[in-house]
Amino acid sequence: MHAENEKNSKIIEFAALGLMVPIITFGIYVIAHGHLTPGGGFQGGAIMATAFALLFVSLGKKAIESIKGEVLVALECIALIGFIGIAFLGMGNTFFFNFLANSGVLFGEKVPFGPNSGIFSSAGVIPLMNFFVGLEVCCGLTLIFFLIFKGAD
Amino acid sequence: MKQLKLVFFSIFAFFFVFAMLMLRPFGSPQRTSMDHYIIENSQKEAACNNVVSAVVFDYRGFDTLGESTVLFAAVSGVFLLFRRK
Amino acid sequence: MIEFFSTNGIALLIAVPLLSAFLTPLFEKINRFLRNLYIIFSVIVTVTIGFFVSYTIFVSGTLVYTLGATEPGLTMPSGLRVPVRIVLVADAFSAFMILSSSIIFFVSTIYSFGSIRKGFGKYFSLFFIMAASVFGILCTGDLFNLFVFIEILSISSTGLIAFRKEKPLSLISAYNYLIVSAVASLMILFGIGILYGQYGMLNIAAVSRAIKFSFVDVFAMVLLIAGLAMKCGSVPMHFWVPDAYGRAPSAVTAFLVVSSQASLYALFRVSFMLFAGFSLIQLVALAIITFGLLSMFIGVTMALVQKDIKRLMAYHAVSQTGYMLLGVGVGLFSINTTFYSHGLLAMEGGIFHIINHALYKGLLFLTAGAIIYATKERDLNKIGGIARKMPFTTIFFIIGAAAIAGLPPTNGFASKFLIYESVFVFNPLLSIIAVIVSMLTLISFVKIFCSAFLGPEREELKNIKEVPKPMLVAMSLLALCIISFGLFPDSVLKAIIEPAAKALLSQGAYLEAVF
């Protein structure tokens, strides 16, 4: 972290802000293709959290003051409510039933047996669960970085 | 007292090494009925090419809910510790 | 409607507290009164589901639920002989422990409304997660699921123990508890990993049908039993108990007792189901009996010299856990021998002691919390003569102390008498030790009563008042349960305890239900 009387270097700020965009895009790619390529919710969420860690380390106090902890907590809770809500929606049969697979509605195309080039709109409930878990992990890890950098009042 | 701790630890280490030497060699599991079933039927039932994702979110989705709750509880605990007086 | 709740009840019992835990911080942003209303609503819903599930299991047998299949009862997919998905199994022993946990959950929530003043929303979020994890351990039939719920329990309890962070001793106790829980979880995970590598299946019923007791399996059993005994707070791994129970807020301590009993449930489930056909089961039973005896004796002798109220009661909790281990250990010993009827009686005594301990230890911790709330003192040397200003708390303390010492119209007498009677046939010396420990317990509680409640009033304590109404209502509910269990022990035994003990002893019935 910088001392109080040292100006923040413009190059570091510019580079950090510029690097955030590819990192977050890559994280969203890993989360969205979790049912086709290796990766998924937890891994993509961790990648997105490193972008925010880069932001905190390079920008210092400006970043800490412009993010509010309450928004992150609310986003995390909404993500988890979405995850457990999807599990509840299959309650017609049982608790975690994959009601969208093989059904043709949202993510429900059938997948032929054996190796194939992947079909994006397959796998039912799994891409939705990936999205919610990714959002939850990103917000959770960012909140931990934020609290530790801010310190106790 | 230190001698007693060393004696107990060496007895435990001896049994540990002996048990580990009697494990099956790596890569040749004994009964594979559950794993075989999952690999054969993951594309038919869960319609997912990535069998690992199917196991994590479909066959054993409840454990994933548990792990997300662990992360939420840890973040909540840190938030409680860092609150204002 | 009733049909829906009786088939899906076990899954809802775990899912509803989790949903409430995630919704509570959102309600806090909107309005405080709405948050309080929502917390009361979801606690009542959870406890109602708990009682209903218990009643259904006692009336119509074991409940089985497969998560993610097309129907709840379809444990094995077509053409296969082992379960593939996660299966929740709840038999009569689980129903008994769900009953006990629901009562303590309800009472602790009422108490928290009176004693917690700041940070209310996050506190209840973690408290709901703790309750969901306890119900999860009690209902699961899958080894890795058991491990995940033990992890959730450890992490959420750590957050709650460190709640009063202004005093640094709370933080050290929470850190201690976290390290011990991490080591115990590691040992449990290692045991589960060895069993999965040998047998390729994670379902408890499937592994217990296929297990062959080679040297590696026995090593895995030792690791599992040691790890679970570490989480229960039995000697020789009891050193986290006085710090953690003593420094947490009182409502949390009452629920921590229930969570240690959930680990005790897991220990009994593993030793009675997985390792029931083991030829050297009597050695395992002797080890459990030794843990029990050591806990009883060391707990009560360390309690005699303490000065801090809650630390003293925490050492008594260690000692009472010893009674449960002794009773069920004698039952495990006589599982295939001629002592069978006395073994069944000993197990009934041990199991009855579980619910009694939760009730009277919860009441004692809540009264200790009331004393600390009113006088702001924890040291017994500095409190005296508060019986005149706090009459209700005094009555509840007397009821709790009579229950823990085993005096007649309370439930402690019934369960301790069963344990003395049946252990005497097994070995008279153990019974004599149990009676001596009971007398020492009575001595230490008489000491607290005379020094804290009777005697002349002190200068500093002139202006104390009785504690707020929610705390009194909570304590009176528990006292009512204690007296009613004590007045009608026979009907309680026949209705609840005997099915539970029989369900634990019969491995065949458990396997029937899953396959």
PDB file of N, CA and C in Angstrom, chain B:
ATOM      1  N   MET B   1       7.177 -36.510  30.075  1.00  0.00           N
ATOM      2  CA  MET B   1       5.949 -36.247  29.316  1.00  0.00           C
ATOM      3  C   MET B   1       6.227 -36.228  27.832  1.00  0.00           C
ATOM      4  N   LYS B   2       7.383 -35.656  27.466  1.00  0.00           N
ATOM      5  CA  LYS B   2       7.723 -35.633  26.052  1.00  0.00           C
ATOM      6  C   LYS B   2       7.966 -37.046  25.538  1.00  0.00           C
ATOM      7  N   GLN B   3       8.571 -37.902  26.401  1.00  0.00           N
ATOM      8  CA  GLN B   3       8.829 -39.296  25.993  1.00  0.00           C
ATOM      9  C   GLN B   3       7.521 -39.997  25.709  1.00  0.00           C
ATOM     10  N   LEU B   4       6.502 -39.752  26.567  1.00  0.00           N
ATOM     11  CA  LEU B   4       5.211 -40.430  26.395  1.00  0.00           C
ATOM     12  C   LEU B   4       4.585 -40.028  25.067  1.00  0.00           C
ATOM     13  N   LYS B   5       4.654 -38.719  24.743  1.00  0.00           N
ATOM     14  CA  LYS B   5       4.071 -38.261  23.476  1.00  0.00           C
ATOM     15  C   LYS B   5       4.781 -38.918  22.309  1.00  0.00           C
ATOM     16  N   LEU B   6       6.127 -39.030  22.405  1.00  0.00           N
ATOM     17  CA  LEU B   6       6.902 -39.617  21.315  1.00  0.00           C
ATOM     18  C   LEU B   6       6.550 -41.080  21.143  1.00  0.00           C
ATOM     19  N   VAL B   7       6.344 -41.798  22.278  1.00  0.00           N
ATOM     20  CA  VAL B   7       6.005 -43.221  22.206  1.00  0.00           C
ATOM     21  C   VAL B   7       4.666 -43.408  21.513  1.00  0.00           C
ATOM     22  N   PHE B   8       3.638 -42.627  21.939  1.00  0.00           N
ATOM     23  CA  PHE B   8       2.308 -42.769  21.322  1.00  0.00           C
ATOM     24  C   PHE B   8       2.357 -42.432  19.847  1.00  0.00           C
ATOM     25  N   PHE B   9       3.119 -41.361  19.508  1.00  0.00           N
ATOM     26  CA  PHE B   9       3.150 -40.959  18.119  1.00  0.00           C
ATOM     27  C   PHE B   9       3.821 -41.999  17.267  1.00  0.00           C
ATOM     28  N   SER B  10       4.904 -42.662  17.795  1.00  0.00           N
ATOM     29  CA  SER B  10       5.570 -43.652  16.962  1.00  0.00           C
ATOM     30  C   SER B  10       4.720 -44.897  16.796  1.00  0.00           C
ATOM     31  N   ILE B  11       3.909 -45.259  17.821  1.00  0.00           N
ATOM     32  CA  ILE B  11       2.999 -46.403  17.649  1.00  0.00           C
ATOM     33  C   ILE B  11       1.986 -46.095  16.548  1.00  0.00           C
ATOM     34  N   PHE B  12       1.418 -44.862  16.602  1.00  0.00           N
ATOM     35  CA  PHE B  12       0.439 -44.471  15.584  1.00  0.00           C
ATOM     36  C   PHE B  12       1.071 -44.467  14.206  1.00  0.00           C
ATOM     37  N   ALA B  13       2.330 -43.955  14.093  1.00  0.00           N
ATOM     38  CA  ALA B  13       2.983 -43.886  12.797  1.00  0.00           C
ATOM     39  C   ALA B  13       3.255 -45.279  12.246  1.00  0.00           C
ATOM     40  N   PHE B  14       3.608 -46.229  13.132  1.00  0.00           N
ATOM     41  CA  PHE B  14       3.862 -47.591  12.672  1.00  0.00           C
ATOM     42  C   PHE B  14       2.596 -48.204  12.082  1.00  0.00           C
ATOM     43  N   PHE B  15       1.456 -48.062  12.822  1.00  0.00           N
ATOM     44  CA  PHE B  15       0.198 -48.617  12.298  1.00  0.00           C
ATOM     45  C   PHE B  15      -0.200 -47.930  11.008  1.00  0.00           C
ATOM     46  N   PHE B  16       0.052 -46.625  10.924  1.00  0.00           N
ATOM     47  CA  PHE B  16      -0.318 -45.846   9.748  1.00  0.00           C
ATOM     48  C   PHE B  16       0.420 -46.350   8.525  1.00  0.00           C
ATOM     49  N   VAL B  17       1.753 -46.505   8.643  1.00  0.00           N
ATOM     50  CA  VAL B  17       2.536 -46.955   7.499  1.00  0.00           C
ATOM     51  C   VAL B  17       2.128 -48.364   7.099  1.00  0.00           C
ATOM     52  N   PHE B  18       1.882 -49.223   8.098  1.00  0.00           N
ATOM     53  CA  PHE B  18       1.483 -50.594   7.810  1.00  0.00           C
ATOM     54  C   PHE B  18       0.159 -50.640   7.054  1.00  0.00           C
ATOM     55  N   ALA B  19      -0.800 -49.775   7.468  1.00  0.00           N
ATOM     56  CA  ALA B  19      -2.091 -49.754   6.777  1.00  0.00           C
ATOM     57  C   ALA B  19      -1.937 -49.208   5.369  1.00  0.00           C
ATOM     58  N   MET B  20      -1.116 -48.171   5.196  1.00  0.00           N
ATOM     59  CA  MET B  20      -0.963 -47.594   3.868  1.00  0.00           C
ATOM     60  C   MET B  20      -0.296 -48.555   2.905  1.00  0.00           C
ATOM     61  N   LEU B  21       0.585 -49.447   3.430  1.00  0.00           N
ATOM     62  CA  LEU B  21       1.240 -50.396   2.537  1.00  0.00           C
ATOM     63  C   LEU B  21       0.257 -51.442   2.039  1.00  0.00           C
ATOM     64  N   MET B  22      -0.880 -51.606   2.784  1.00  0.00           N
ATOM     65  CA  MET B  22      -1.809 -52.645   2.377  1.00  0.00           C
ATOM     66  C   MET B  22      -2.930 -52.113   1.507  1.00  0.00           C
ATOM     67  N   LEU B  23      -2.866 -50.867   1.075  1.00  0.00           N
ATOM     68  CA  LEU B  23      -3.898 -50.330   0.199  1.00  0.00           C
ATOM     69  C   LEU B  23      -3.728 -50.911  -1.193  1.00  0.00           C
ATOM     70  N   ARG B  24      -4.774 -50.785  -1.997  1.00  0.00           N
ATOM     71  CA  ARG B  24      -4.685 -51.268  -3.373  1.00  0.00           C
ATOM     72  C   ARG B  24      -3.791 -50.331  -4.178  1.00  0.00           C
ATOM     73  N   PRO B  25      -3.136 -50.841  -5.239  1.00  0.00           N
ATOM     74  CA  PRO B  25      -2.290 -49.952  -6.043  1.00  0.00           C
ATOM     75  C   PRO B  25      -3.124 -48.881  -6.738  1.00  0.00           C
ATOM     76  N   PHE B  26      -2.482 -47.775  -7.029  1.00  0.00           N
ATOM     77  CA  PHE B  26      -3.171 -46.609  -7.550  1.00  0.00           C
ATOM     78  C   PHE B  26      -3.739 -46.882  -8.922  1.00  0.00           C
ATOM     79  N   GLY B  27      -5.007 -46.567  -9.153  1.00  0.00           N
ATOM     80  CA  GLY B  27      -5.575 -46.695 -10.478  1.00  0.00           C
ATOM     81  C   GLY B  27      -6.266 -48.005 -10.760  1.00  0.00           C
ATOM     82  N   SER B  28      -6.375 -48.907  -9.811  1.00  0.00           N
ATOM     83  CA  SER B  28      -7.115 -50.134 -10.077  1.00  0.00           C
ATOM     84  C   SER B  28      -8.122 -50.322  -8.947  1.00  0.00           C
ATOM     85  N   PRO B  29      -9.251 -49.631  -9.028  1.00  0.00           N
ATOM     86  CA  PRO B  29     -10.228 -49.740  -7.942  1.00  0.00           C
ATOM     87  C   PRO B  29     -10.915 -51.092  -7.951  1.00  0.00           C
ATOM     88  N   GLN B  30     -11.496 -51.424  -6.798  1.00  0.00           N
ATOM     89  CA  GLN B  30     -11.995 -52.785  -6.623  1.00  0.00           C
ATOM     90  C   GLN B  30     -13.418 -52.937  -7.147  1.00  0.00           C
ATOM     91  N   ARG B  31     -14.338 -52.082  -6.668  1.00  0.00           N
ATOM     92  CA  ARG B  31     -15.714 -52.187  -7.140  1.00  0.00           C
ATOM     93  C   ARG B  31     -16.067 -50.881  -7.799  1.00  0.00           C
ATOM     94  N   THR B  32     -16.535 -50.938  -9.022  1.00  0.00           N
ATOM     95  CA  THR B  32     -16.773 -49.692  -9.736  1.00  0.00           C
ATOM     96  C   THR B  32     -18.205 -49.558 -10.181  1.00  0.00           C
ATOM     97  N   SER B  33     -19.144 -50.198  -9.497  1.00  0.00           N
ATOM     98  CA  SER B  33     -20.505 -50.183 -10.047  1.00  0.00           C
ATOM     99  C   SER B  33     -21.091 -48.778 -10.053  1.00  0.00           C
ATOM    100  N   MET B  34     -20.847 -47.994  -8.970  1.00  0.00           N
ATOM    101  CA  MET B  34     -21.433 -46.657  -8.939  1.00  0.00           C
ATOM    102  C   MET B  34     -20.781 -45.758  -9.986  1.00  0.00           C
ATOM    103  N   ASP B  35     -19.433 -45.815 -10.081  1.00  0.00           N
ATOM    104  CA  ASP B  35     -18.739 -44.946 -11.032  1.00  0.00           C
ATOM    105  C   ASP B  35     -19.094 -45.313 -12.465  1.00  0.00           C
ATOM    106  N   HIS B  36     -19.162 -46.632 -12.732  1.00  0.00           N
ATOM    107  CA  HIS B  36     -19.511 -47.100 -14.066  1.00  0.00           C
ATOM    108  C   HIS B  36     -20.893 -46.615 -14.470  1.00  0.00           C
ATOM    109  N   TYR B  37     -21.838 -46.690 -13.539  1.00  0.00           N
ATOM    110  CA  TYR B  37     -23.199 -46.241 -13.844  1.00  0.00           C
ATOM    111  C   TYR B  37     -23.214 -44.769 -14.200  1.00  0.00           C
ATOM    112  N   ILE B  38     -22.456 -43.956 -13.441  1.00  0.00           N
ATOM    113  CA  ILE B  38     -22.472 -42.517 -13.702  1.00  0.00           C
ATOM    114  C   ILE B  38     -21.882 -42.205 -15.069  1.00  0.00           C
ATOM    115  N   ILE B  39     -20.761 -42.869 -15.434  1.00  0.00           N
ATOM    116  CA  ILE B  39     -20.143 -42.557 -16.727  1.00  0.00           C
ATOM    117  C   ILE B  39     -21.052 -42.982 -17.876  1.00  0.00           C
ATOM    118  N   GLU B  40     -21.724 -44.146 -17.748  1.00  0.00           N
ATOM    119  CA  GLU B  40     -22.576 -44.623 -18.834  1.00  0.00           C
ATOM    120  C   GLU B  40     -23.788 -43.732 -19.019  1.00  0.00           C
ATOM    121  N   ASN B  41     -24.380 -43.288 -17.908  1.00  0.00           N
ATOM    122  CA  ASN B  41     -25.694 -42.665 -18.019  1.00  0.00           C
ATOM    123  C   ASN B  41     -25.695 -41.168 -17.825  1.00  0.00           C
ATOM    124  N   SER B  42     -24.561 -40.511 -17.756  1.00  0.00           N
ATOM    125  CA  SER B  42     -24.605 -39.074 -17.490  1.00  0.00           C
ATOM    126  C   SER B  42     -25.125 -38.307 -18.688  1.00  0.00           C
ATOM    127  N   GLN B  43     -24.818 -38.759 -19.915  1.00  0.00           N
ATOM    128  CA  GLN B  43     -25.315 -38.002 -21.064  1.00  0.00           C
ATOM    129  C   GLN B  43     -26.792 -38.278 -21.312  1.00  0.00           C
ATOM    130  N   LYS B  44     -27.279 -39.449 -20.835  1.00  0.00           N
ATOM    131  CA  LYS B  44     -28.691 -39.765 -21.070  1.00  0.00           C
ATOM    132  C   LYS B  44     -29.582 -39.089 -20.044  1.00  0.00           C
ATOM    133  N   GLU B  45     -29.185 -39.168 -18.752  1.00  0.00           N
ATOM    134  CA  GLU B  45     -30.072 -38.656 -17.706  1.00  0.00           C
ATOM    135  C   GLU B  45     -29.867 -37.188 -17.469  1.00  0.00           C
ATOM    136  N   ALA B  46     -28.614 -36.764 -17.273  1.00  0.00           N
ATOM    137  CA  ALA B  46     -28.380 -35.373 -16.909  1.00  0.00           C
ATOM    138  C   ALA B  46     -28.119 -34.515 -18.130  1.00  0.00           C
ATOM    139  N   ALA B  47     -27.995 -35.100 -19.319  1.00  0.00           N
ATOM    140  CA  ALA B  47     -27.801 -34.392 -20.592  1.00  0.00           C
ATOM    141  C   ALA B  47     -26.604 -33.467 -20.532  1.00  0.00           C
ATOM    142  N   CYS B  48     -25.498 -33.922 -19.923  1.00  0.00           N
ATOM    143  CA  CYS B  48     -24.352 -33.048 -19.720  1.00  0.00           C
ATOM    144  C   CYS B  48     -23.108 -33.753 -20.198  1.00  0.00           C
ATOM    145  N   ASN B  49     -22.289 -33.059 -21.064  1.00  0.00           N
ATOM    146  CA  ASN B  49     -21.087 -33.679 -21.575  1.00  0.00           C
ATOM    147  C   ASN B  49     -20.011 -33.814 -20.515  1.00  0.00           C
ATOM    148  N   ASN B  50     -19.962 -32.855 -19.588  1.00  0.00           N
ATOM    149  CA  ASN B  50     -18.913 -32.807 -18.588  1.00  0.00           C
ATOM    150  C   ASN B  50     -19.376 -33.621 -17.377  1.00  0.00           C
ATOM    151  N   VAL B  51     -18.827 -34.849 -17.263  1.00  0.00           N
ATOM    152  CA  VAL B  51     -19.335 -35.744 -16.210  1.00  0.00           C
ATOM    153  C   VAL B  51     -19.036 -35.186 -14.823  1.00  0.00           C
ATOM    154  N   VAL B  52     -17.915 -34.447 -14.694  1.00  0.00           N
ATOM    155  CA  VAL B  52     -17.561 -33.876 -13.388  1.00  0.00           C
ATOM    156  C   VAL B  52     -18.611 -32.871 -12.952  1.00  0.00           C
ATOM    157  N   SER B  53     -19.041 -32.005 -13.881  1.00  0.00           N
ATOM    158  CA  SER B  53     -20.095 -31.051 -13.534  1.00  0.00           C
ATOM    159  C   SER B  53     -21.393 -31.761 -13.207  1.00  0.00           C
ATOM    160  N   ALA B  54     -21.685 -32.844 -13.938  1.00  0.00           N
ATOM    161  CA  ALA B  54     -22.916 -33.578 -13.646  1.00  0.00           C
ATOM    162  C   ALA B  54     -22.871 -34.163 -12.250  1.00  0.00           C
ATOM    163  N   VAL B  55     -21.711 -34.690 -11.838  1.00  0.00           N
ATOM    164  CA  VAL B  55     -21.626 -35.256 -10.491  1.00  0.00           C
ATOM    165  C   VAL B  55     -21.728 -34.152  -9.453  1.00  0.00           C
ATOM    166  N   VAL B  56     -21.047 -33.016  -9.706  1.00  0.00           N
ATOM    167  CA  VAL B  56     -21.031 -31.960  -8.703  1.00  0.00           C
ATOM    168  C   VAL B  56     -22.392 -31.310  -8.564  1.00  0.00           C
ATOM    169  N   PHE B  57     -23.124 -31.105  -9.674  1.00  0.00           N
ATOM    170  CA  PHE B  57     -24.365 -30.340  -9.554  1.00  0.00           C
ATOM    171  C   PHE B  57     -25.614 -31.174  -9.655  1.00  0.00           C
ATOM    172  N   ASP B  58     -25.536 -32.407 -10.189  1.00  0.00           N
ATOM    173  CA  ASP B  58     -26.765 -33.176 -10.346  1.00  0.00           C
ATOM    174  C   ASP B  58     -26.822 -34.376  -9.416  1.00  0.00           C
ATOM    175  N   TYR B  59     -25.827 -35.281  -9.500  1.00  0.00           N
ATOM    176  CA  TYR B  59     -25.910 -36.479  -8.680  1.00  0.00           C
ATOM    177  C   TYR B  59     -25.638 -36.170  -7.227  1.00  0.00           C
ATOM    178  N   ARG B  60     -24.719 -35.232  -6.962  1.00  0.00           N
ATOM    179  CA  ARG B  60     -24.384 -34.886  -5.581  1.00  0.00           C
ATOM    180  C   ARG B  60     -24.553 -33.401  -5.353  1.00  0.00           C
ATOM    181  N   GLY B  61     -25.678 -32.835  -5.798  1.00  0.00           N
ATOM    182  CA  GLY B  61     -25.872 -31.393  -5.698  1.00  0.00           C
ATOM    183  C   GLY B  61     -26.014 -30.909  -4.275  1.00  0.00           C
ATOM    184  N   PHE B  62     -26.445 -31.787  -3.382  1.00  0.00           N
ATOM    185  CA  PHE B  62     -26.652 -31.376  -2.008  1.00  0.00           C
ATOM    186  C   PHE B  62     -25.338 -31.025  -1.341  1.00  0.00           C
ATOM    187  N   ASP B  63     -24.263 -31.762  -1.692  1.00  0.00           N
ATOM    188  CA  ASP B  63     -22.964 -31.427  -1.120  1.00  0.00           C
ATOM    189  C   ASP B  63     -22.478 -30.073  -1.616  1.00  0.00           C
ATOM    190  N   THR B  64     -22.800 -29.723  -2.876  1.00  0.00           N
ATOM    191  CA  THR B  64     -22.423 -28.409  -3.385  1.00  0.00           C
ATOM    192  C   THR B  64     -23.147 -27.310  -2.630  1.00  0.00           C
ATOM    193  N   LEU B  65     -24.432 -27.553  -2.307  1.00  0.00           N
ATOM    194  CA  LEU B  65     -25.159 -26.585  -1.478  1.00  0.00           C
ATOM    195  C   LEU B  65     -24.475 -26.429  -0.129  1.00  0.00           C
ATOM    196  N   GLY B  66     -24.008 -27.554   0.428  1.00  0.00           N
ATOM    197  CA  GLY B  66     -23.302 -27.495   1.709  1.00  0.00           C
ATOM    198  C   GLY B  66     -22.021 -26.694   1.615  1.00  0.00           C
ATOM    199  N   GLU B  67     -21.260 -26.888   0.520  1.00  0.00           N
ATOM    200  CA  GLU B  67     -19.998 -26.153   0.409  1.00  0.00           C
ATOM    201  C   GLU B  67     -20.238 -24.660   0.234  1.00  0.00           C
ATOM    202  N   SER B  68     -21.282 -24.298  -0.546  1.00  0.00           N
ATOM    203  CA  SER B  68     -21.589 -22.867  -0.683  1.00  0.00           C
ATOM    204  C   SER B  68     -21.991 -22.274   0.651  1.00  0.00           C
ATOM    205  N   THR B  69     -22.704 -23.072   1.458  1.00  0.00           N
ATOM    206  CA  THR B  69     -23.085 -22.583   2.785  1.00  0.00           C
ATOM    207  C   THR B  69     -21.871 -22.392   3.678  1.00  0.00           C
ATOM    208  N   VAL B  70     -20.834 -23.269   3.514  1.00  0.00           N
ATOM    209  CA  VAL B  70     -19.607 -23.086   4.294  1.00  0.00           C
ATOM    210  C   VAL B  70     -18.976 -21.745   3.966  1.00  0.00           C
ATOM    211  N   LEU B  71     -18.927 -21.413   2.653  1.00  0.00           N
ATOM    212  CA  LEU B  71     -18.339 -20.136   2.260  1.00  0.00           C
ATOM    213  C   LEU B  71     -19.150 -18.972   2.822  1.00  0.00           C
ATOM    214  N   PHE B  72     -20.483 -19.092   2.755  1.00  0.00           N
ATOM    215  CA  PHE B  72     -21.337 -18.030   3.270  1.00  0.00           C
ATOM    216  C   PHE B  72     -21.149 -17.860   4.767  1.00  0.00           C
ATOM    217  N   ALA B  73     -21.047 -18.997   5.506  1.00  0.00           N
ATOM    218  CA  ALA B  73     -20.882 -18.909   6.961  1.00  0.00           C
ATOM    219  C   ALA B  73     -19.538 -18.296   7.313  1.00  0.00           C
ATOM    220  N   ALA B  74     -18.482 -18.648   6.526  1.00  0.00           N
ATOM    221  CA  ALA B  74     -17.163 -18.075   6.812  1.00  0.00           C
ATOM    222  C   ALA B  74     -17.168 -16.574   6.585  1.00  0.00           C
ATOM    223  N   VAL B  75     -17.784 -16.130   5.453  1.00  0.00           N
ATOM    224  CA  VAL B  75     -17.825 -14.689   5.172  1.00  0.00           C
ATOM    225  C   VAL B  75     -18.653 -13.967   6.217  1.00  0.00           C
ATOM    226  N   SER B  76     -19.749 -14.599   6.651  1.00  0.00           N
ATOM    227  CA  SER B  76     -20.584 -14.011   7.690  1.00  0.00           C
ATOM    228  C   SER B  76     -19.821 -13.866   9.000  1.00  0.00           C
ATOM    229  N   GLY B  77     -19.021 -14.897   9.339  1.00  0.00           N
ATOM    230  CA  GLY B  77     -18.254 -14.835  10.573  1.00  0.00           C
ATOM    231  C   GLY B  77     -17.227 -13.723  10.538  1.00  0.00           C
ATOM    232  N   VAL B  78     -16.548 -13.572   9.355  1.00  0.00           N
ATOM    233  CA  VAL B  78     -15.552 -12.501   9.232  1.00  0.00           C
ATOM    234  C   VAL B  78     -16.241 -11.140   9.336  1.00  0.00           C
ATOM    235  N   PHE B  79     -17.425 -11.035   8.737  1.00  0.00           N
ATOM    236  CA  PHE B  79     -18.166  -9.775   8.795  1.00  0.00           C
ATOM    237  C   PHE B  79     -18.547  -9.443  10.232  1.00  0.00           C
ATOM    238  N   LEU B  80     -18.943 -10.471  11.019  1.00  0.00           N
ATOM    239  CA  LEU B  80     -19.272 -10.243  12.428  1.00  0.00           C
ATOM    240  C   LEU B  80     -18.060  -9.765  13.210  1.00  0.00           C
ATOM    241  N   LEU B  81     -16.873 -10.324  12.876  1.00  0.00           N
ATOM    242  CA  LEU B  81     -15.696  -9.962  13.641  1.00  0.00           C
ATOM    243  C   LEU B  81     -15.240  -8.548  13.338  1.00  0.00           C
ATOM    244  N   PHE B  82     -15.516  -8.047  12.098  1.00  0.00           N
ATOM    245  CA  PHE B  82     -14.974  -6.763  11.714  1.00  0.00           C
ATOM    246  C   PHE B  82     -15.986  -5.638  11.854  1.00  0.00           C
ATOM    247  N   ARG B  83     -17.134  -5.895  12.511  1.00  0.00           N
ATOM    248  CA  ARG B  83     -18.124  -4.834  12.564  1.00  0.00           C
ATOM    249  C   ARG B  83     -17.688  -3.758  13.543  1.00  0.00           C
ATOM    250  N   ARG B  84     -18.331  -2.637  13.475  1.00  0.00           N
ATOM    251  CA  ARG B  84     -18.000  -1.553  14.399  1.00  0.00           C
ATOM    252  C   ARG B  84     -18.482  -1.911  15.782  1.00  0.00           C
ATOM    253  N   LYS B  85     -17.965  -1.276  16.799  1.00  0.00           N
ATOM    254  CA  LYS B  85     -18.275  -1.687  18.176  1.00  0.00           C
ATOM    255  C   LYS B  85     -19.774  -1.681  18.395  1.00  0.00           C
TER     256      LYS B  85
END
